[in-house]
mmCIF file of C-alpha atoms in Angstrom:
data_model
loop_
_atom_site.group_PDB
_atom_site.id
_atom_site.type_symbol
_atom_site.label_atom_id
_atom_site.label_comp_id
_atom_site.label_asym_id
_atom_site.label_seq_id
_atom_site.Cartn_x
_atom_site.Cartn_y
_atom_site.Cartn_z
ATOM 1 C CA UNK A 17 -93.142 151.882 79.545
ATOM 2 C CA UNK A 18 -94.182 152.685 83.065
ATOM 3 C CA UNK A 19 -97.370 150.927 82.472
ATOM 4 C CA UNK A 20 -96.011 147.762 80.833
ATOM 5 C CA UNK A 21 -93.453 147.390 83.910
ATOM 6 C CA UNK A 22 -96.648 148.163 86.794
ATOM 7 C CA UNK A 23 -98.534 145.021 84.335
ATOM 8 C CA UNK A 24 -96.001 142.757 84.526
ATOM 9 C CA UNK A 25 -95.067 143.330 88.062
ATOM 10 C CA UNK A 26 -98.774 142.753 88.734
ATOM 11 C CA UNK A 27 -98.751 139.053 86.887
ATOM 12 C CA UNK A 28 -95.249 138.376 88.863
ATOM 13 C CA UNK A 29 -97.048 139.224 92.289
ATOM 14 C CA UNK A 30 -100.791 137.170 91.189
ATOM 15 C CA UNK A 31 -98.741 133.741 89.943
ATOM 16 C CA UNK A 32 -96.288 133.725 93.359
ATOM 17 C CA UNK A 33 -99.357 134.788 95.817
ATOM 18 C CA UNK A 34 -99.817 131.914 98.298
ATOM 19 C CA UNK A 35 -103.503 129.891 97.705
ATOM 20 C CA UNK A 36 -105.590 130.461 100.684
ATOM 21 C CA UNK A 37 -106.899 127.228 102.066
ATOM 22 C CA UNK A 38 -109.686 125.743 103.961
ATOM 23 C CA UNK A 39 -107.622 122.512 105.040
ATOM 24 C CA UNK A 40 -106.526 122.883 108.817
ATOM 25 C CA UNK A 41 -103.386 121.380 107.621
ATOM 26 C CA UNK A 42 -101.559 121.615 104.015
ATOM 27 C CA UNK A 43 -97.957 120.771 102.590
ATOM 28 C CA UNK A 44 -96.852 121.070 99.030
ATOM 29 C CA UNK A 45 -93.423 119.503 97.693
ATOM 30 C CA UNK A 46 -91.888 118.584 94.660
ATOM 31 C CA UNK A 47 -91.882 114.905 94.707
ATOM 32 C CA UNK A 48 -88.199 113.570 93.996
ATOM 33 C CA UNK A 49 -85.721 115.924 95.855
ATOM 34 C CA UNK A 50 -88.809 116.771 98.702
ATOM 35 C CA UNK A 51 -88.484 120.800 98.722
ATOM 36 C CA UNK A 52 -91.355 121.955 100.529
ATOM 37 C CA UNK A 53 -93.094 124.760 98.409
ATOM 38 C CA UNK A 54 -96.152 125.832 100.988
ATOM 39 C CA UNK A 55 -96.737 124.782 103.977
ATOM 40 C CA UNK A 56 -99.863 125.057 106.713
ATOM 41 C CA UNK A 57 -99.469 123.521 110.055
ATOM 42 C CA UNK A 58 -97.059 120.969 108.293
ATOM 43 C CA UNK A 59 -96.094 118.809 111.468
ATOM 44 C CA UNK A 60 -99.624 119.421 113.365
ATOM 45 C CA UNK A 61 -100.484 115.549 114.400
ATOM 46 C CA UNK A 62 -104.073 114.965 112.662
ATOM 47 C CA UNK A 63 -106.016 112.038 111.743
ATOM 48 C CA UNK A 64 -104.855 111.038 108.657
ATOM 49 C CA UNK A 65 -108.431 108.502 107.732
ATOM 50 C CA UNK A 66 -107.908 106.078 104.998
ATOM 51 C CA UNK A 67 -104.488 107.989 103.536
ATOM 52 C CA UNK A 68 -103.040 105.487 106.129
ATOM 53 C CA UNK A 69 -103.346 102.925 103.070
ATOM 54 C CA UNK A 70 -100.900 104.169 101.137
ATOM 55 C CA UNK A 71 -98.489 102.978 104.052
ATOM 56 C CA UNK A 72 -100.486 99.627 103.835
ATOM 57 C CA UNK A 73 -99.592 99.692 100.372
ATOM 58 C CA UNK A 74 -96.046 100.243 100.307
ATOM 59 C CA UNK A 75 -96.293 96.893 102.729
ATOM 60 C CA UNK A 76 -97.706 95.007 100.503
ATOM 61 C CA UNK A 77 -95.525 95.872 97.734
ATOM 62 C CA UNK A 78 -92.097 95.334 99.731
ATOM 63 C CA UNK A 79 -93.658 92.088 101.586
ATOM 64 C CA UNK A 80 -96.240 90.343 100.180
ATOM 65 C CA UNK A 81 -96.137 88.524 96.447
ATOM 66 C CA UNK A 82 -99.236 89.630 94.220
ATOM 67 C CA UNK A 83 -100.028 86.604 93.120
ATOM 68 C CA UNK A 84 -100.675 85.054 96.497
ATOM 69 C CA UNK A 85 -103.719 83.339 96.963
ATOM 70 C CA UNK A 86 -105.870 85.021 100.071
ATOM 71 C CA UNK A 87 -108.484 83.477 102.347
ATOM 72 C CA UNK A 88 -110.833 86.125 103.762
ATOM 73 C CA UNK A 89 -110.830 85.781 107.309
ATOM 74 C CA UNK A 90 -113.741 86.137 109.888
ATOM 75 C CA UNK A 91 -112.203 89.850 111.282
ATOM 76 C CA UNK A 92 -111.622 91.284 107.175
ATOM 77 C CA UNK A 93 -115.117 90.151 106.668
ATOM 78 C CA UNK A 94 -116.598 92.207 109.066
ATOM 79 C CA UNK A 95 -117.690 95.387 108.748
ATOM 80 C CA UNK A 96 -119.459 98.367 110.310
ATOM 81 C CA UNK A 97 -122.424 100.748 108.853
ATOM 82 C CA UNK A 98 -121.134 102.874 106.076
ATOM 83 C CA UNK A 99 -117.521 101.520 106.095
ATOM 84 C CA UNK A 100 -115.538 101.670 102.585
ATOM 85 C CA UNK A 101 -115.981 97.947 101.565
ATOM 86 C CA UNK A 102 -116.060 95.337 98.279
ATOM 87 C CA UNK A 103 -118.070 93.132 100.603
ATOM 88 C CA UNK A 104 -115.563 90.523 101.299
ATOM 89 C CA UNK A 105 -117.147 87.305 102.569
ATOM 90 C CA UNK A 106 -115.728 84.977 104.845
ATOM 91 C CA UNK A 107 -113.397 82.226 103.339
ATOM 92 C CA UNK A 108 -113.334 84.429 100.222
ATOM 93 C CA UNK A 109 -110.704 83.762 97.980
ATOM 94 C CA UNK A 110 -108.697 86.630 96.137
ATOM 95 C CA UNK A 111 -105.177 87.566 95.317
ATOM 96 C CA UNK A 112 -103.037 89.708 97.023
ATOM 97 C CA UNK A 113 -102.983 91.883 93.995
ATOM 98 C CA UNK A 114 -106.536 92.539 93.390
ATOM 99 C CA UNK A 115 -106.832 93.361 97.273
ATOM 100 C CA UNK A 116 -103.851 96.165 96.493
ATOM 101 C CA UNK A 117 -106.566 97.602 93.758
ATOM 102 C CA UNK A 118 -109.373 97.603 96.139
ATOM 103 C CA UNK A 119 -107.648 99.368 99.183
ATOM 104 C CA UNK A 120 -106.208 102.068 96.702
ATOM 105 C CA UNK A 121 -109.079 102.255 94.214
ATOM 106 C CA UNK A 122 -112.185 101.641 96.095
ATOM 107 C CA UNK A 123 -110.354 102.480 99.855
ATOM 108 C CA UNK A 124 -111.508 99.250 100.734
ATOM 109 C CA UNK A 125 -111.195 98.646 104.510
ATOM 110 C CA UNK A 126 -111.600 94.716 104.532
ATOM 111 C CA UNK A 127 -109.292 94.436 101.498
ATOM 112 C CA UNK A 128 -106.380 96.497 104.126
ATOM 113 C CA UNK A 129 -106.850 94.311 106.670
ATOM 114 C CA UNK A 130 -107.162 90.690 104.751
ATOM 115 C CA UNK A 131 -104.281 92.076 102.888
ATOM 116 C CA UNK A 132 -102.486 92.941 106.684
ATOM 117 C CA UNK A 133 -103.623 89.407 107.933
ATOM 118 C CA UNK A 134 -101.885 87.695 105.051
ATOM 119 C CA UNK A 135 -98.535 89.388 105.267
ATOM 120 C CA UNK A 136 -97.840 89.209 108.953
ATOM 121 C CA UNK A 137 -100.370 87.302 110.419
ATOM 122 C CA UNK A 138 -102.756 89.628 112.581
ATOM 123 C CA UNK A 139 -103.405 92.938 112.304
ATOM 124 C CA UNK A 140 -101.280 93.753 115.256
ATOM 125 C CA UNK A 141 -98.433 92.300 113.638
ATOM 126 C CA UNK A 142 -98.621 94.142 110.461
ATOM 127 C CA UNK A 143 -99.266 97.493 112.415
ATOM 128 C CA UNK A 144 -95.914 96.777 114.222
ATOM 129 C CA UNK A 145 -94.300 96.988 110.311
ATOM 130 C CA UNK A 146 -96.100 99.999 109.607
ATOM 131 C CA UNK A 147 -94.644 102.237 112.681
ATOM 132 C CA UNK A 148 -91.450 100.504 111.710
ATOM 133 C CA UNK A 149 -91.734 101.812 108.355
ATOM 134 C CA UNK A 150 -92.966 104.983 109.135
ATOM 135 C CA UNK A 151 -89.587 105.657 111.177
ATOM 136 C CA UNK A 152 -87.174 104.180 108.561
ATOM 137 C CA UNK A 153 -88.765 106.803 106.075
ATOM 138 C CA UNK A 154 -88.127 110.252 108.808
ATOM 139 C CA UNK A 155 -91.986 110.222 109.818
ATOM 140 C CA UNK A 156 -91.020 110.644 113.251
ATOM 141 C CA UNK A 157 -94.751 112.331 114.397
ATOM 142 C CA UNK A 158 -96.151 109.312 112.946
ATOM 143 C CA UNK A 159 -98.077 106.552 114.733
ATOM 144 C CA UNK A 160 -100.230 103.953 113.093
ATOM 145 C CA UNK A 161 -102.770 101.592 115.272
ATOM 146 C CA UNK A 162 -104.926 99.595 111.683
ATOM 147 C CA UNK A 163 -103.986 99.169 108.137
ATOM 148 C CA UNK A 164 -107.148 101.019 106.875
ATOM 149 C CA UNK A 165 -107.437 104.388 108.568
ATOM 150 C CA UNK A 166 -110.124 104.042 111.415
ATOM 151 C CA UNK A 167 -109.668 106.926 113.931
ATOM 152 C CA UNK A 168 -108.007 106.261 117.086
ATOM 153 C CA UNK A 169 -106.015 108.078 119.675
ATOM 154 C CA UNK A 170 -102.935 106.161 118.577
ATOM 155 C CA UNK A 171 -103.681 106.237 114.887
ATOM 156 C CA UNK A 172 -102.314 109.584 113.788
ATOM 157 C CA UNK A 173 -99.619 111.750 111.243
ATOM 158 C CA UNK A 174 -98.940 114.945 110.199
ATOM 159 C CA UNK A 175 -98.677 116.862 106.396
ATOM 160 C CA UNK A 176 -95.309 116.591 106.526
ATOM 161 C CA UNK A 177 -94.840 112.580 106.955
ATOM 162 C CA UNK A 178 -97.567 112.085 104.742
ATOM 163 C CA UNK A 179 -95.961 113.707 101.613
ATOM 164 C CA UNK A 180 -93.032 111.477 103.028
ATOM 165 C CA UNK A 181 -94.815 108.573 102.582
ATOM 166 C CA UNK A 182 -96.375 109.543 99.447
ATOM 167 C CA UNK A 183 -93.223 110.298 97.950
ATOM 168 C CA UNK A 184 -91.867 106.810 98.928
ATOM 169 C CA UNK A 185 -94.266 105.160 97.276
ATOM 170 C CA UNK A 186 -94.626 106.971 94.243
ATOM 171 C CA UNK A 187 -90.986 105.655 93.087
ATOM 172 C CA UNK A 188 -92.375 102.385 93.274
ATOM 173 C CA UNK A 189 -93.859 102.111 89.245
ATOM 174 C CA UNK A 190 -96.608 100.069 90.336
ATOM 175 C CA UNK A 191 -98.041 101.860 92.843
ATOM 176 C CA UNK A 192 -98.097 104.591 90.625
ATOM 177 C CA UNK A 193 -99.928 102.761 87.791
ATOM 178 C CA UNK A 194 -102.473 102.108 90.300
ATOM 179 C CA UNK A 195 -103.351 105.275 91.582
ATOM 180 C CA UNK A 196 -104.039 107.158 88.486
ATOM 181 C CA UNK A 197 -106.193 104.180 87.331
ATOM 182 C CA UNK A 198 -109.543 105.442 86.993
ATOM 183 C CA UNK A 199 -111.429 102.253 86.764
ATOM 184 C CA UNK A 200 -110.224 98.454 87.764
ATOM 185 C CA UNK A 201 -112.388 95.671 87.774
ATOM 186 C CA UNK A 202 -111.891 92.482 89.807
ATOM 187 C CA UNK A 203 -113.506 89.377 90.504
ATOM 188 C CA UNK A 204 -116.655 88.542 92.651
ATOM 189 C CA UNK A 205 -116.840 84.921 93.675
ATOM 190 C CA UNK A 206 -119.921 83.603 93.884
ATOM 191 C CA UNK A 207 -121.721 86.448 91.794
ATOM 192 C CA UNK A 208 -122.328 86.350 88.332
ATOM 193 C CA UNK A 209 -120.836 90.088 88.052
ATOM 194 C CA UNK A 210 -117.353 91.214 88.643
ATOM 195 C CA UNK A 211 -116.484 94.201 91.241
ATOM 196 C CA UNK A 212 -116.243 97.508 89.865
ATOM 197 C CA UNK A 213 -113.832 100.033 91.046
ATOM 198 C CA UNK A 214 -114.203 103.623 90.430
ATOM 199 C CA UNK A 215 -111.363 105.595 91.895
ATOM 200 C CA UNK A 216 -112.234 107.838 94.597
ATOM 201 C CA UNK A 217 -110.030 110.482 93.748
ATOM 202 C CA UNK A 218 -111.795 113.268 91.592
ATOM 203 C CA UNK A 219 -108.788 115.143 90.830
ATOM 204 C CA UNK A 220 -108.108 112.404 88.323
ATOM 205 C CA UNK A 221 -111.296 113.894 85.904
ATOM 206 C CA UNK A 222 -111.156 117.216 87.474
ATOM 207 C CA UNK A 223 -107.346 117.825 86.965
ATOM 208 C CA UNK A 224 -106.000 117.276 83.665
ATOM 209 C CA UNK A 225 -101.674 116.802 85.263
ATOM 210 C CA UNK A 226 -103.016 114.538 87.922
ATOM 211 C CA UNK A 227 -101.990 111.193 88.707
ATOM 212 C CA UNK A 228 -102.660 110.200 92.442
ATOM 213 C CA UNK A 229 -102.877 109.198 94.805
ATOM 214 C CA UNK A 230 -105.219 108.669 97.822
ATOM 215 C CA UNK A 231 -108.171 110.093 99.690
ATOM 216 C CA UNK A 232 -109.231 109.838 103.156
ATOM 217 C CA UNK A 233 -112.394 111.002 105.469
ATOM 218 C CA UNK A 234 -113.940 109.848 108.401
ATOM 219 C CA UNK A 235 -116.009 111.635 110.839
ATOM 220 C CA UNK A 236 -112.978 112.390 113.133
ATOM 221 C CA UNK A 237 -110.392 113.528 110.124
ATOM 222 C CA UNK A 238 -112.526 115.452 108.090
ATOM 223 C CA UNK A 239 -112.070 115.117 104.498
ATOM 224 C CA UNK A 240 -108.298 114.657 103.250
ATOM 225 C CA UNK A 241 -106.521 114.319 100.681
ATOM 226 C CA UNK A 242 -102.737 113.073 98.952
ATOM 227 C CA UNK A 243 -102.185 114.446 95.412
ATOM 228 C CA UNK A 244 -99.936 114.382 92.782
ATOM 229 C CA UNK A 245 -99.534 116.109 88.977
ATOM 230 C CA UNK A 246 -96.868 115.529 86.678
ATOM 231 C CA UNK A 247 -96.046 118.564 84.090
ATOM 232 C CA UNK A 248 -93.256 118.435 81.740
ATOM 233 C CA UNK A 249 -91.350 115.611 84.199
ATOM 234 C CA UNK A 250 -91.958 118.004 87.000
ATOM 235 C CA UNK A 251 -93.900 116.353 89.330
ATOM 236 C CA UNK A 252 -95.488 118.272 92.519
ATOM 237 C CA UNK A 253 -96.978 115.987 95.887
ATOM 238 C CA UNK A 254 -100.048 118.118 98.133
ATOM 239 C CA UNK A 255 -101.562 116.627 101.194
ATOM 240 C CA UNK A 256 -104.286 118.645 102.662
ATOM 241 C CA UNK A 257 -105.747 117.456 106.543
ATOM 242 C CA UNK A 258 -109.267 118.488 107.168
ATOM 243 C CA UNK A 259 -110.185 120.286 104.564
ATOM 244 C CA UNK A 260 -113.806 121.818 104.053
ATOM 245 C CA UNK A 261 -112.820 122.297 100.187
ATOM 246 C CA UNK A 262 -111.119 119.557 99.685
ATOM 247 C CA UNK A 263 -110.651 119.191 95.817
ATOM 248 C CA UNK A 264 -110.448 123.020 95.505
ATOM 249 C CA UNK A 265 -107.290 123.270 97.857
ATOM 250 C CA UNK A 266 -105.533 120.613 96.189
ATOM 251 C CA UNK A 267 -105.959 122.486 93.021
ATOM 252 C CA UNK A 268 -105.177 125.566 94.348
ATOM 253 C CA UNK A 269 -102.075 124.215 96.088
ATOM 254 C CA UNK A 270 -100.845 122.287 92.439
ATOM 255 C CA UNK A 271 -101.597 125.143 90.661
ATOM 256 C CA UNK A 272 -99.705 127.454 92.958
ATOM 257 C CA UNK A 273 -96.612 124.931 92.877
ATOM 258 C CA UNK A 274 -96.683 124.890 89.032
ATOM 259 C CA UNK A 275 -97.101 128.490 88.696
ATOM 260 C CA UNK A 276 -94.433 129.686 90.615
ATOM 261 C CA UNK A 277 -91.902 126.935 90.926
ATOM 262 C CA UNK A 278 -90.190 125.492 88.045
ATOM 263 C CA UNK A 279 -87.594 122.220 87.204
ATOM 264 C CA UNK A 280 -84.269 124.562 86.683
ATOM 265 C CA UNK A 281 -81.409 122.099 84.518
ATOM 266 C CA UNK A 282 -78.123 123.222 86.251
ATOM 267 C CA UNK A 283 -76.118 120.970 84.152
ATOM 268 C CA UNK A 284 -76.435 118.037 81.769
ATOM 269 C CA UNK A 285 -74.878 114.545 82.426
ATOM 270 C CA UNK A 286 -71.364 114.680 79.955
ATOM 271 C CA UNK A 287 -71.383 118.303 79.992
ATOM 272 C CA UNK A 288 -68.073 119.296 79.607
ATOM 273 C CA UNK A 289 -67.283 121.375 83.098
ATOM 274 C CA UNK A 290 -63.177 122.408 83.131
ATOM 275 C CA UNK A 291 -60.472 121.293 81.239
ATOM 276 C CA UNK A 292 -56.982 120.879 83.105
ATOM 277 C CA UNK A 293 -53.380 120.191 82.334
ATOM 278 C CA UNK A 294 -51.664 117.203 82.754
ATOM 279 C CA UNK A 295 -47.350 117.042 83.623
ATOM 280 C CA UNK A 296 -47.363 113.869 82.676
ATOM 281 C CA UNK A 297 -49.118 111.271 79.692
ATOM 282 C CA UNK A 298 -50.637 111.354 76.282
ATOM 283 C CA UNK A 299 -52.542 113.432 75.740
ATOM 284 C CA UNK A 300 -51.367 116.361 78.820
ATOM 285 C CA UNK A 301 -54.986 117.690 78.662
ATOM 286 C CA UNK A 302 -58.028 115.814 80.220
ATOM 287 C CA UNK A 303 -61.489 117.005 79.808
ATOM 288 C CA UNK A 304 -63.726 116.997 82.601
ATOM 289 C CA UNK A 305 -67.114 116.228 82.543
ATOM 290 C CA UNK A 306 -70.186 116.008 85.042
ATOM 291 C CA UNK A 307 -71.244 112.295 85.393
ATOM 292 C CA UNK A 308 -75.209 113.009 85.818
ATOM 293 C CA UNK A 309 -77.805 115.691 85.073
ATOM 294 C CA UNK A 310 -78.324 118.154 87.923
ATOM 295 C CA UNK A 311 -81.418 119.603 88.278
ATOM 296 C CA UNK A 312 -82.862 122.097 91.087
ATOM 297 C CA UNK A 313 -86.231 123.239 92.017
ATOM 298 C CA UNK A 314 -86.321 127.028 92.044
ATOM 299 C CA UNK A 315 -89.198 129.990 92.131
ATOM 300 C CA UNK A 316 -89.187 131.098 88.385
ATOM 301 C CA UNK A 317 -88.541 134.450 89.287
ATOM 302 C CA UNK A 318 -84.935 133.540 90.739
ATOM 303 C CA UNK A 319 -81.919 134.634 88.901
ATOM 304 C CA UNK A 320 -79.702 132.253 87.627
ATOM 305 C CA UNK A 321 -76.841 134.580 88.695
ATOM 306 C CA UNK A 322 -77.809 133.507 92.317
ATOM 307 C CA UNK A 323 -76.271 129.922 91.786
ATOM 308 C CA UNK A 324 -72.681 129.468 92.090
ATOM 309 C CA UNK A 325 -70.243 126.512 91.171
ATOM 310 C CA UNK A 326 -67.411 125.561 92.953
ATOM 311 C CA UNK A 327 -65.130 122.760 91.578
ATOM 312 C CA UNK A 328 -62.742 121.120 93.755
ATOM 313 C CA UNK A 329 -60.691 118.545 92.093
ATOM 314 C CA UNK A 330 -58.819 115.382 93.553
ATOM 315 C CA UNK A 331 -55.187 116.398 95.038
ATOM 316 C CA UNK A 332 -53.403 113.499 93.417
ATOM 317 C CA UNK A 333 -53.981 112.801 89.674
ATOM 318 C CA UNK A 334 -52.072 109.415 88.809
ATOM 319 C CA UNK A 335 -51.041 108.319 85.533
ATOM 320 C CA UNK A 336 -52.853 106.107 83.938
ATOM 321 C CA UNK A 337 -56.340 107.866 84.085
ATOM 322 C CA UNK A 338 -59.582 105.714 82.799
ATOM 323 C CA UNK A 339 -62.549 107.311 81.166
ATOM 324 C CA UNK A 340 -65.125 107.770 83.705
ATOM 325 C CA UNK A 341 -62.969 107.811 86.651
ATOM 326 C CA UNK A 342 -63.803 109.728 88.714
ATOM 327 C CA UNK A 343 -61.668 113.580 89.207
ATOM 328 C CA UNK A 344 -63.587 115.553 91.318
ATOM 329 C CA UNK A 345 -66.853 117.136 92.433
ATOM 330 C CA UNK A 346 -68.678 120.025 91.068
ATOM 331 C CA UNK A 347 -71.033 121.733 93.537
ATOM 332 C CA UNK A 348 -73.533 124.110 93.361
ATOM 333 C CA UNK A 349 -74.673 126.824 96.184
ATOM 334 C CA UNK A 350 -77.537 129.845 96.490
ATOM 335 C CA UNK A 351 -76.461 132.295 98.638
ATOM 336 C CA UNK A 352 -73.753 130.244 100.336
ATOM 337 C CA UNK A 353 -76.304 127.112 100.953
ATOM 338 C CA UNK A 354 -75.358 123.816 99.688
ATOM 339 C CA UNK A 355 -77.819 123.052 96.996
ATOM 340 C CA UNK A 356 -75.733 119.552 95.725
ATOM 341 C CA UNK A 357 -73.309 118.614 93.250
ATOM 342 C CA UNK A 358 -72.112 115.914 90.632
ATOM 343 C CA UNK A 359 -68.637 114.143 90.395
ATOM 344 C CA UNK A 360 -66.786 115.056 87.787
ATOM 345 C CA UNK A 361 -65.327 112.368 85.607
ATOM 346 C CA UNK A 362 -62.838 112.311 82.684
ATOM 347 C CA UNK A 363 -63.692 112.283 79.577
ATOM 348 C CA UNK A 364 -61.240 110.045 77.783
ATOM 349 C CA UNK A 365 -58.530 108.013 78.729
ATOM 350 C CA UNK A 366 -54.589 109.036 79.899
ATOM 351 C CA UNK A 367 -52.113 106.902 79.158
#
């Protein structure tokens, strides 16, 4: 017995060891409700290299319409020695949408900034909306200076904004369809072959639960990285900053997160919660229910015993009562910390 107890202590203690990374900077989170599940230097201001496009993205998304027609200007068409590129040429035509491809997909700088130009004008303009956006989303050790990553004194983030950012744009669908695409092709005007994208991202054909979303590396930033993996709905977010390993420490970080951490259902939307007595109407007992699912991220080695619920119910309970309305709240705490809560709603109606 003392054996089998000194074994499985010794798999607890291997599967909730923290990975040991090469990245200067790391953050793992779980991607809706944002609980941080490692962290490295999380709010250390790095450059964050072409990862900036994901903000360019989310821009283009919320501003621009996909089907717009673009003309390649004179400043999107140039480029320097070795820069990410489809080779844009000036007066190029090319919607909006297959630009979004290219700057996610291929991390095509002249596709960020044609794509920049045609929602607000100039460059300048459209870096004025990403700063803005950066602040309405709590990146607050944020500062952007291009739409395509380029280093700069002014052009910088930190682990912790980016999986911020990332997480933002994850919820919209489409992003998401596009950043676990593995191959896109778009036109070429004036070729008699299309463009061929091959996502940059290796973790796609590397990591069987991945499913974004952006890489990043320039001279200045090292190599970098913003990934995501979906198992069983549960859905993890790394970003790694100059990393020496790159694809290693995301794996080791996703792995770590799915290992250890688990998707704990607290309660299930229409699960019945209390039942209470009525002085007054037909019938004089009304079932309460929770309105939505509650679910918590937790280490899988936590004890359910360590959640509590308190109910607290409305002081005045009026006759009639409609199904659905709403009665009260049920909340749910670890140790005295609020983890969140659902209303609780009745289940039929009181006449």
């Amino acid at each position: 017995m003392a054996f089998i107890f000194l074994f499985i202590l010794f798999l607890g203690n291997e599967a909730f060891s923290q990975p040991a990374l090469t990245a200067q900077s790391a953050i793992l989170v779980e991607a809706k409700r944002g609980k941080i599940l490692f962290q490295k230097n999380i709010h250390q201001k790095m450059s964050p290299a072409s990862i900036t496009k994901i903000m360019t993205a989310i821009l283009v998304l919320e501003k621009g319409n996909l089907d717009d027609w673009v003309i390649t200007s004179k400043r999107a068409a140039t480029r320097e020695v070795g820069e990410s590129a489809i080779w844009l040429e000036e007066g190029e035509e090319m919607t909006l949408r297959d630009l979004l491809y290219a700057l996610l997909i291929k991390s095509a700088n002249d596709a960020a900034v044609a794509a920049a130009e045609h929602i607000s004008g100039s460059v300048e303009e459209f870096v004025k909306l990403m700063n803005k956006k950066a602040k309405d989303l709590g990146a607050f050790e944020t500062h952007f200076s291009n739409p395509h990553g380029f280093y700069g004194k002014e052009h910088y983030s930190t682990a912790y904004d980016l999986s911020l950012i990332a997480r933002y744009a994850l919820k919209n669908p489409y992003f998401a369809q596009i950043v676990k695409t593995k191959k896109e092709i778009i036109p070429w005007e004036g070729h008699p072959w299309e463009r061929v994208l091959i996502n940059r991202n290796k973790l796609l054909w590397r990591y069987k639960w991945a499913d974004g979303v952006k890489t990043g590396s320039t001279k200045e930033a090292g190599y970098c990285l913003v990934a995501s993996a979906t198992r069983s709905n549960f859905q993890l977010v790394s970003v790694v900053l100059k990393s020496k390993k790159v694809w290693a420490d995301s794996i080791s970080l996703l792995n770590y997160g799915f290992k250890s951490y688990q998707l704990k259902n607290l309660i299930s939307k229409e699960e019945e919660v209390k039942t209470i007595s009525l002085p007054l109407g037909k019938p004089r007992k009304l079932r309460l229910v929770s309105a939505d699912r509650f679910e918590v991220v937790q280490r899988k080695d936590a004890l359910s015993s360590e959640v509590e619920r308190e109910i607290k119910l409305r002081k005045k309970m009026k006759i009639p009562i409609k199904k659905e309305e709403v009665m009260g709240r049920l909340a749910f705490k670890n140790r005295g910390k609020d983890l969140g809560g659902v209303s609780l709603i009745a289940a039929t109606d009181i006449e």
